[in-house]
Protein backbone atom coordinates (compact mmCIF):
# COMPACT_ATOMS: atom_id res chain seq x y z
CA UNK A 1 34.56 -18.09 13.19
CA UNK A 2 34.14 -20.44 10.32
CA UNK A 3 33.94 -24.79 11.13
CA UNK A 4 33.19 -26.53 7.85
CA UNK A 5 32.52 -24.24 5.76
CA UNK A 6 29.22 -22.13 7.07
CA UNK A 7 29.50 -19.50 9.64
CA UNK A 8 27.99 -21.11 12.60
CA UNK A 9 26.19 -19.20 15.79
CA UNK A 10 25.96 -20.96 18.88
CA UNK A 11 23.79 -21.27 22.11
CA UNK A 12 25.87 -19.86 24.93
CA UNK A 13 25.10 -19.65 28.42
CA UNK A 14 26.55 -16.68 30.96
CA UNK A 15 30.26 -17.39 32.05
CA UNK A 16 30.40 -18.55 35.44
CA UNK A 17 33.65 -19.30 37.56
CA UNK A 18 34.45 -23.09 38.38
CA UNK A 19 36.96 -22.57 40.76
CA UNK A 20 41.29 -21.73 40.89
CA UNK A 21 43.47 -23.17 38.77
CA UNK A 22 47.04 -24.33 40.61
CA UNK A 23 47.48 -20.21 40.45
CA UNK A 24 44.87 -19.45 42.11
CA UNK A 25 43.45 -17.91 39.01
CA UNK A 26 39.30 -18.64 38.22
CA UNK A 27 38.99 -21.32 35.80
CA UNK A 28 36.21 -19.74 33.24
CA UNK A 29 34.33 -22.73 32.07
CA UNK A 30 31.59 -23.54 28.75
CA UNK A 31 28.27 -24.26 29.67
CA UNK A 32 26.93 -25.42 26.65
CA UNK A 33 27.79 -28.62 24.55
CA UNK A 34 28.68 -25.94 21.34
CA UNK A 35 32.14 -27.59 19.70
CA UNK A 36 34.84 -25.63 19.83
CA UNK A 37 36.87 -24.76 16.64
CA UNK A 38 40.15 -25.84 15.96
CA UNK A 39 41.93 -23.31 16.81
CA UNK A 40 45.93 -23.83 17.61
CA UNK A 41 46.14 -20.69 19.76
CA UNK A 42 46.99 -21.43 23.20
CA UNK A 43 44.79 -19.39 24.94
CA UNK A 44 41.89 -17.44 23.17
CA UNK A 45 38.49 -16.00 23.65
CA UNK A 46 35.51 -14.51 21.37
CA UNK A 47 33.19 -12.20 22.92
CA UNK A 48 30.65 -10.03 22.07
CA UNK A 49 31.64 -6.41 21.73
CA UNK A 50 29.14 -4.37 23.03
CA UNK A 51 28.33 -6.49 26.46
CA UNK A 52 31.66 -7.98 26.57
CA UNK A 53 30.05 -11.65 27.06
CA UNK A 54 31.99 -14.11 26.52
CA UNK A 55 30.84 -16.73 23.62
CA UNK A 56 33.60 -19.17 23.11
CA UNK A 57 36.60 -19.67 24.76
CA UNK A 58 40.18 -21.85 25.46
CA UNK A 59 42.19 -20.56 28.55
CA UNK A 60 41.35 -17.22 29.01
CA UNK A 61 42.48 -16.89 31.91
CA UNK A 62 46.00 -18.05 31.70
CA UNK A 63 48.69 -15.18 31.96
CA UNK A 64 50.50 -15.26 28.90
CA UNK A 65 52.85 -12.42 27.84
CA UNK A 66 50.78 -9.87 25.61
CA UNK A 67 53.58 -8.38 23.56
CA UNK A 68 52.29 -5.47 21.75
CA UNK A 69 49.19 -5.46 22.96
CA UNK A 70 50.51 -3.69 25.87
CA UNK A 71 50.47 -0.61 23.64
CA UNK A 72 46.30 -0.73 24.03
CA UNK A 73 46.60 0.37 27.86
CA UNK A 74 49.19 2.56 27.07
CA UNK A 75 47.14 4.52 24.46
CA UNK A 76 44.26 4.77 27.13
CA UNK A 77 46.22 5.76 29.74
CA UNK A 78 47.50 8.79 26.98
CA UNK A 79 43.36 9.36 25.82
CA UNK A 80 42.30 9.65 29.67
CA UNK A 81 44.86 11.82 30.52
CA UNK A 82 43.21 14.21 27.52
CA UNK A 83 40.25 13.60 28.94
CA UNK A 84 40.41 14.35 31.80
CA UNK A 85 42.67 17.79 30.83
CA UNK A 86 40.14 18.99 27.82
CA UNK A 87 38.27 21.44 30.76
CA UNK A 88 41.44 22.81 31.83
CA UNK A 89 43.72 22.93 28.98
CA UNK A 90 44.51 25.98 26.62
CA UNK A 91 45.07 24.03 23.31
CA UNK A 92 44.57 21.03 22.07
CA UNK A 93 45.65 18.22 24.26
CA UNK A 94 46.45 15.96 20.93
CA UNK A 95 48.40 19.04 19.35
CA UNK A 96 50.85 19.23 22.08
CA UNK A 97 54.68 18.57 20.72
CA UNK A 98 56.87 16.03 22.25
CA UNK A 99 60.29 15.97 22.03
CA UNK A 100 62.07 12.31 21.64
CA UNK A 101 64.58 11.49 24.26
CA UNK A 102 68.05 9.58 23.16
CA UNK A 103 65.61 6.69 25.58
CA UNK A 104 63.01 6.73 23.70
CA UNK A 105 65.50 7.04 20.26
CA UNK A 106 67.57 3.32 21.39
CA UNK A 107 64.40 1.30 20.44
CA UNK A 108 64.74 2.34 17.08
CA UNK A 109 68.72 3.57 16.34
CA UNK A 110 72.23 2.42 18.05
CA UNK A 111 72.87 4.97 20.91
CA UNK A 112 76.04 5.54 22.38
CA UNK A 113 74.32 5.42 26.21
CA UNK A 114 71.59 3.06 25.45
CA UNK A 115 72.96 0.84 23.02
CA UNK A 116 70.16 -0.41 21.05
CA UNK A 117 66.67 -2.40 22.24
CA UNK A 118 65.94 -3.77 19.31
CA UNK A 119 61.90 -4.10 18.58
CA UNK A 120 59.24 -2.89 16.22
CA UNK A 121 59.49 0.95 16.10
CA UNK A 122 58.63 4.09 14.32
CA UNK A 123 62.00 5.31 13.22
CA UNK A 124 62.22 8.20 15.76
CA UNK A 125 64.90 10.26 15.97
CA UNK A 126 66.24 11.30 19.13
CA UNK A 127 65.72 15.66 19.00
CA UNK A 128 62.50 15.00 16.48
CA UNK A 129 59.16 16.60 17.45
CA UNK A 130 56.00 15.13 17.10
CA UNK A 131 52.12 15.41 18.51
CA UNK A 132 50.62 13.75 20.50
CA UNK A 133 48.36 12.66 17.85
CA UNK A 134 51.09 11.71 15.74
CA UNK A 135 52.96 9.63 18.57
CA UNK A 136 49.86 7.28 18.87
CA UNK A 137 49.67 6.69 15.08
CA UNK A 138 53.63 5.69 15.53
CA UNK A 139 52.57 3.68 18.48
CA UNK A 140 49.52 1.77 17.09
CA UNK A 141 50.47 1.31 13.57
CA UNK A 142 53.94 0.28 13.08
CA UNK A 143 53.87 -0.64 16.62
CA UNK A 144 56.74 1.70 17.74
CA UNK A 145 58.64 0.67 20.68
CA UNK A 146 60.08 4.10 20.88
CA UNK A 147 56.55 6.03 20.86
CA UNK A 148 55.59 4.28 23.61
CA UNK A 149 59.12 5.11 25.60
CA UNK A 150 58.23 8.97 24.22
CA UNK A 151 54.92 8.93 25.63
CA UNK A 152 55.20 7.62 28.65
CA UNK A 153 58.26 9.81 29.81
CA UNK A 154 56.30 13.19 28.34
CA UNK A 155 53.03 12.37 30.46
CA UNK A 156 54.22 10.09 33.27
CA UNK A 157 54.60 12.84 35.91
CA UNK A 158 51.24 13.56 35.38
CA UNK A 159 50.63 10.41 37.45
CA UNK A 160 51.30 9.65 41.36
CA UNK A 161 54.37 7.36 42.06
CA UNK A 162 53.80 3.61 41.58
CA UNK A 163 54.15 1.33 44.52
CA UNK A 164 57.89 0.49 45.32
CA UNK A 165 57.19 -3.10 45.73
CA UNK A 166 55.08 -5.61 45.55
CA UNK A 167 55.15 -5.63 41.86
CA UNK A 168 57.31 -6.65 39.48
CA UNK A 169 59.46 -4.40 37.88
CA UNK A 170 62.25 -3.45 34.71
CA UNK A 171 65.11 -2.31 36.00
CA UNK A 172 65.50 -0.06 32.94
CA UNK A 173 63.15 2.54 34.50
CA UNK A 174 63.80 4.95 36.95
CA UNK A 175 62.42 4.22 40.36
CA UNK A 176 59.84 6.99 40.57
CA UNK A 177 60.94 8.73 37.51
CA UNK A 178 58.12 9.41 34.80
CA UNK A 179 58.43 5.93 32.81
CA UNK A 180 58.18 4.26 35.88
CA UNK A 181 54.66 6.32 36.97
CA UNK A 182 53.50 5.72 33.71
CA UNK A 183 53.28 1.88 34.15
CA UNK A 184 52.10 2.44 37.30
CA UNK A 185 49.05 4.25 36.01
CA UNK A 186 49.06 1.68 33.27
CA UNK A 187 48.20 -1.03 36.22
CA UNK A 188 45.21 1.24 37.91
CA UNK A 189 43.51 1.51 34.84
CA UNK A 190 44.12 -2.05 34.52
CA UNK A 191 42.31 -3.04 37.69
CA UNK A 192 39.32 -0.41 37.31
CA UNK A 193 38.38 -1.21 34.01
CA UNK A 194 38.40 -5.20 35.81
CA UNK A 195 40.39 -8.35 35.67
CA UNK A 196 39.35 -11.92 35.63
CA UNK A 197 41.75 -12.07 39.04
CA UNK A 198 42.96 -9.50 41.21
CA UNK A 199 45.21 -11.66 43.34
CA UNK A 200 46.71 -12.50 41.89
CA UNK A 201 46.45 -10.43 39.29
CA UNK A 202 45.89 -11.73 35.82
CA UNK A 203 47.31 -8.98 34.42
CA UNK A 204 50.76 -6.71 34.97
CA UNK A 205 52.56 -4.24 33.45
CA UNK A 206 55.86 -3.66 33.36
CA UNK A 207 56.83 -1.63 30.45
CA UNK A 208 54.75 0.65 27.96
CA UNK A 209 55.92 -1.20 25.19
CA UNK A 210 55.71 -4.90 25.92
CA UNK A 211 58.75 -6.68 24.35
CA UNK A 212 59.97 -9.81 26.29
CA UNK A 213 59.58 -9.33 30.18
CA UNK A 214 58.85 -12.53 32.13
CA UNK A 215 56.94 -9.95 34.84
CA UNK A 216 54.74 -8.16 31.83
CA UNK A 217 51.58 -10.52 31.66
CA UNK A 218 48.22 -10.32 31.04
CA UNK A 219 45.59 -12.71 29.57
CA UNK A 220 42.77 -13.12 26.43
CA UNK A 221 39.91 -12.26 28.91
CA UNK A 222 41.53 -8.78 30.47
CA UNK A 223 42.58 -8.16 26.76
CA UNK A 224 39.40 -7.92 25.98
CA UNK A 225 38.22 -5.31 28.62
CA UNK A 226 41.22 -3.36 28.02
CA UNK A 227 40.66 -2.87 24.31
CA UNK A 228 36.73 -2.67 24.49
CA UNK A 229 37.58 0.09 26.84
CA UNK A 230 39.73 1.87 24.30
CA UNK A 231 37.80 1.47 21.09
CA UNK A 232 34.92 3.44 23.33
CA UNK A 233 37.57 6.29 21.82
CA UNK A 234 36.67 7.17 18.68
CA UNK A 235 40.24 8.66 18.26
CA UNK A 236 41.84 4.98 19.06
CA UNK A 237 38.99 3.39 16.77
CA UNK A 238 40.24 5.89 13.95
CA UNK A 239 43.98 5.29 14.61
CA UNK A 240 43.80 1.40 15.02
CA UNK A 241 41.62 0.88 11.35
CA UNK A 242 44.21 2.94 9.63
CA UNK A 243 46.13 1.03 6.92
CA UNK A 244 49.12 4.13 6.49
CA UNK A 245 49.73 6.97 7.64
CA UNK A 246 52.39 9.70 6.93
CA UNK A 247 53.84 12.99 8.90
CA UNK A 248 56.19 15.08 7.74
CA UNK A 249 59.08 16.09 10.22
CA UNK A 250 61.63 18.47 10.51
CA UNK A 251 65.10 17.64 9.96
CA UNK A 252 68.31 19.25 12.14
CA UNK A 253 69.46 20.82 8.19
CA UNK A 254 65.94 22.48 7.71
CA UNK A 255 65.09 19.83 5.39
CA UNK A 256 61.42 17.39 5.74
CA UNK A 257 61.61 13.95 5.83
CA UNK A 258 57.84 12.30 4.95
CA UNK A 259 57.91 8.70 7.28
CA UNK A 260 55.43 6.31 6.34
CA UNK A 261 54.04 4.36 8.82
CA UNK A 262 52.36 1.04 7.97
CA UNK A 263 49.57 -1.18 10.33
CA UNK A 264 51.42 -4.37 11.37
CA UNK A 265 47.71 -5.74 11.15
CA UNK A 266 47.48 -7.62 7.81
CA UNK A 267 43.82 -8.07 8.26
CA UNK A 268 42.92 -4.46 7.61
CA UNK A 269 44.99 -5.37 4.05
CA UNK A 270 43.06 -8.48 3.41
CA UNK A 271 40.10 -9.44 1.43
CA UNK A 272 38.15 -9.30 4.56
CA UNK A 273 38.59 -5.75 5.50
CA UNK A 274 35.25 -4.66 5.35
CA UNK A 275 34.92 -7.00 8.47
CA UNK A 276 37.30 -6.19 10.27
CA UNK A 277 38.15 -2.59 12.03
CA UNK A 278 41.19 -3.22 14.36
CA UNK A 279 42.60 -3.48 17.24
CA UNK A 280 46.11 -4.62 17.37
CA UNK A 281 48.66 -7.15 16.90
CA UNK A 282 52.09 -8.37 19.16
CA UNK A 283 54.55 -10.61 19.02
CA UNK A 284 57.90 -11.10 20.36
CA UNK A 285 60.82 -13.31 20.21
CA UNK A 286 61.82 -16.17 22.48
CA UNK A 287 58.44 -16.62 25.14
CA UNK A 288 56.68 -19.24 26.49
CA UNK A 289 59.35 -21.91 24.82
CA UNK A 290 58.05 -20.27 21.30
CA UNK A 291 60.66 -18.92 18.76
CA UNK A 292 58.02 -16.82 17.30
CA UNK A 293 55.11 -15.65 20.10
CA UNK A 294 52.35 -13.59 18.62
CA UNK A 295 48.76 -12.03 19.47
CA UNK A 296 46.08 -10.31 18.44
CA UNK A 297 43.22 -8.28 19.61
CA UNK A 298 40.17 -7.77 16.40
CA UNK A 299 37.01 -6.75 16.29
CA UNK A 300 34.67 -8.06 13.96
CA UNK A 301 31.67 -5.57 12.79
CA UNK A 302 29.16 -7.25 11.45
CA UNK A 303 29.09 -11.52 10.36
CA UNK A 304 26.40 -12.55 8.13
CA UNK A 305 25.18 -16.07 9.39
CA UNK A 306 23.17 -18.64 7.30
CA UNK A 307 19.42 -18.85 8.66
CA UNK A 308 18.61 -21.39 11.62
CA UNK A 309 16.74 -23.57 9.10
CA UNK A 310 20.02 -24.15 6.51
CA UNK A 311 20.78 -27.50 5.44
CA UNK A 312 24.04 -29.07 8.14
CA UNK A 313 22.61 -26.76 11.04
């Protein structure tokens, strides 16, 4: 972070609790006297990415809707799954073909059943095959609503049923049915890997995909976990500090169409790439009284501070 011009590092004691909010949620509070940037987020957090400490912070508890950044659990629910099959399978987990569903298909094209749920999304046909590999590029990179759908209905019967209440749910899934399992494995992993609340919880899933669902929250402090989790896999690190990527697929005439998908994260296109290496953006329409509501989850490598002894420190 930058405050008047130098990069500034400051003193930071351990994060300690300081009671419940009016939620019931465990205010996380500074210890130090460090000023806090102006920053016009309305919740946020910076933390150090190998311990997961946190170092500065505004809110980061507050459940917020994550948008996109959903699509970080979902990708480590996928990369467990392989995991956790790599002893057992024949081939390669990664090289396995999906097949896109006229579901999965609405949240990019008009469908006569489905209508349309409009979103970001990869441009998948409905009857197109793809990899697994090359579903997570279409789900982390142009943020495809529709390779999340894909994913989660190919693998979500791998999982046991999610509880039938209790939790919030979209009545777009099928009670049971492999969408639906999917989130619910979505909202294990969620409470292993640890949340600054379990009840309640700070964070819930509702969909694989994240667009506007007043029951799909989460907050900056469980982002964090979640995604320090998944850039652990160096496949996710790979996919997630990609700029483009392209796959050729098969048309219904014989023909190849070459789509090009694009990282909706501008900072990998900036003059400060070299700093940056991911993770992933959101946004959505119409939350939290915003027109425009967006995230983002980044990790910086390496920042090179002035010494202790520079003139203004």
């Amino acid at each position: 972070w930058m405050m008047d011009g130098p990069f500034r590092r400051p003193f930071v004691e351990s994060v300690r609790p300081a009671g419940r909010d009016s939620n019931g949620i465990p205010e996380l509070v500074r210890r130090d006297s460090f000023r806090i940037p102006n920053v016009t987020c309305r919740s946020w957090c910076i933390a150090n990415a190998d311990t997961g400490e946190l170092l500065l912070w505004n809110k980061p508890a507050e459940r917020l809707q994550p948008a996109s950044l959903t699509k970080v659990l979902t990708a480590l629910v996928v990369m467990e799954l392989a995991e956790r099959l790599k002893q057992t399978a024949r081939a390669d987990f990664y090289k396995r073909k999906c097949v896109i569903s006229t579901l999965a298909s609405s949240f990019a094209f008009w469908t006569p059943e489905y209508g349309w749920n409009n979103g970001t999304n990869a441009k998948l046909k409905a009857g197109e095959s793809y990899t697994v590999k090359q579903l997570l590029y279409a789900l982390l990179l142009p943020s495809g609503n529709d390779a999340a759908v894909a994913l989660a209905e190919h693998f979500g019967l791998a999982f046991p049923p999610a509880p039938a209440t209790g939790r919030p749910r979209d009545e777009m899934w099928e009670v049971g049915g492999p969408v639906d399992r999917f989130i619910g494995q979505m909202n294990r992993v969620a409470r292993r890997l640890g949340m600054v609340s379990d009840d309640p919880p700070t964070s819930v899933f509702v969909s694989p995909h994240g667009m506007n669902h007043e029951g799909n929250m989460s907050c900056a402090a469980d982002l964090i976990r979640f995604s320090m989790a998944a850039m652990r896999v160096k496949l996710f690190c790979k996919i997630v500090a990609t700029t483009t990527y392209r796959v050729p697929v098969s048309e219904a005439d014989g023909r190849y169409e070459v789509k090009v998908w694009t990282n909706t994260n501008q900072l990998l296109r900036s003059k400060l790439l070299y700093f940056y290496d991911g993770v992933k953006t959101g946004w959505i329409p119409n939350a939290h009284d915003a027109k425009e509501w967006g995230c983002l989850v980044t990790r910086v490598g390496r920042i090179m501070a002035p010494p202790a002894h520079a003139a203004g420190l």
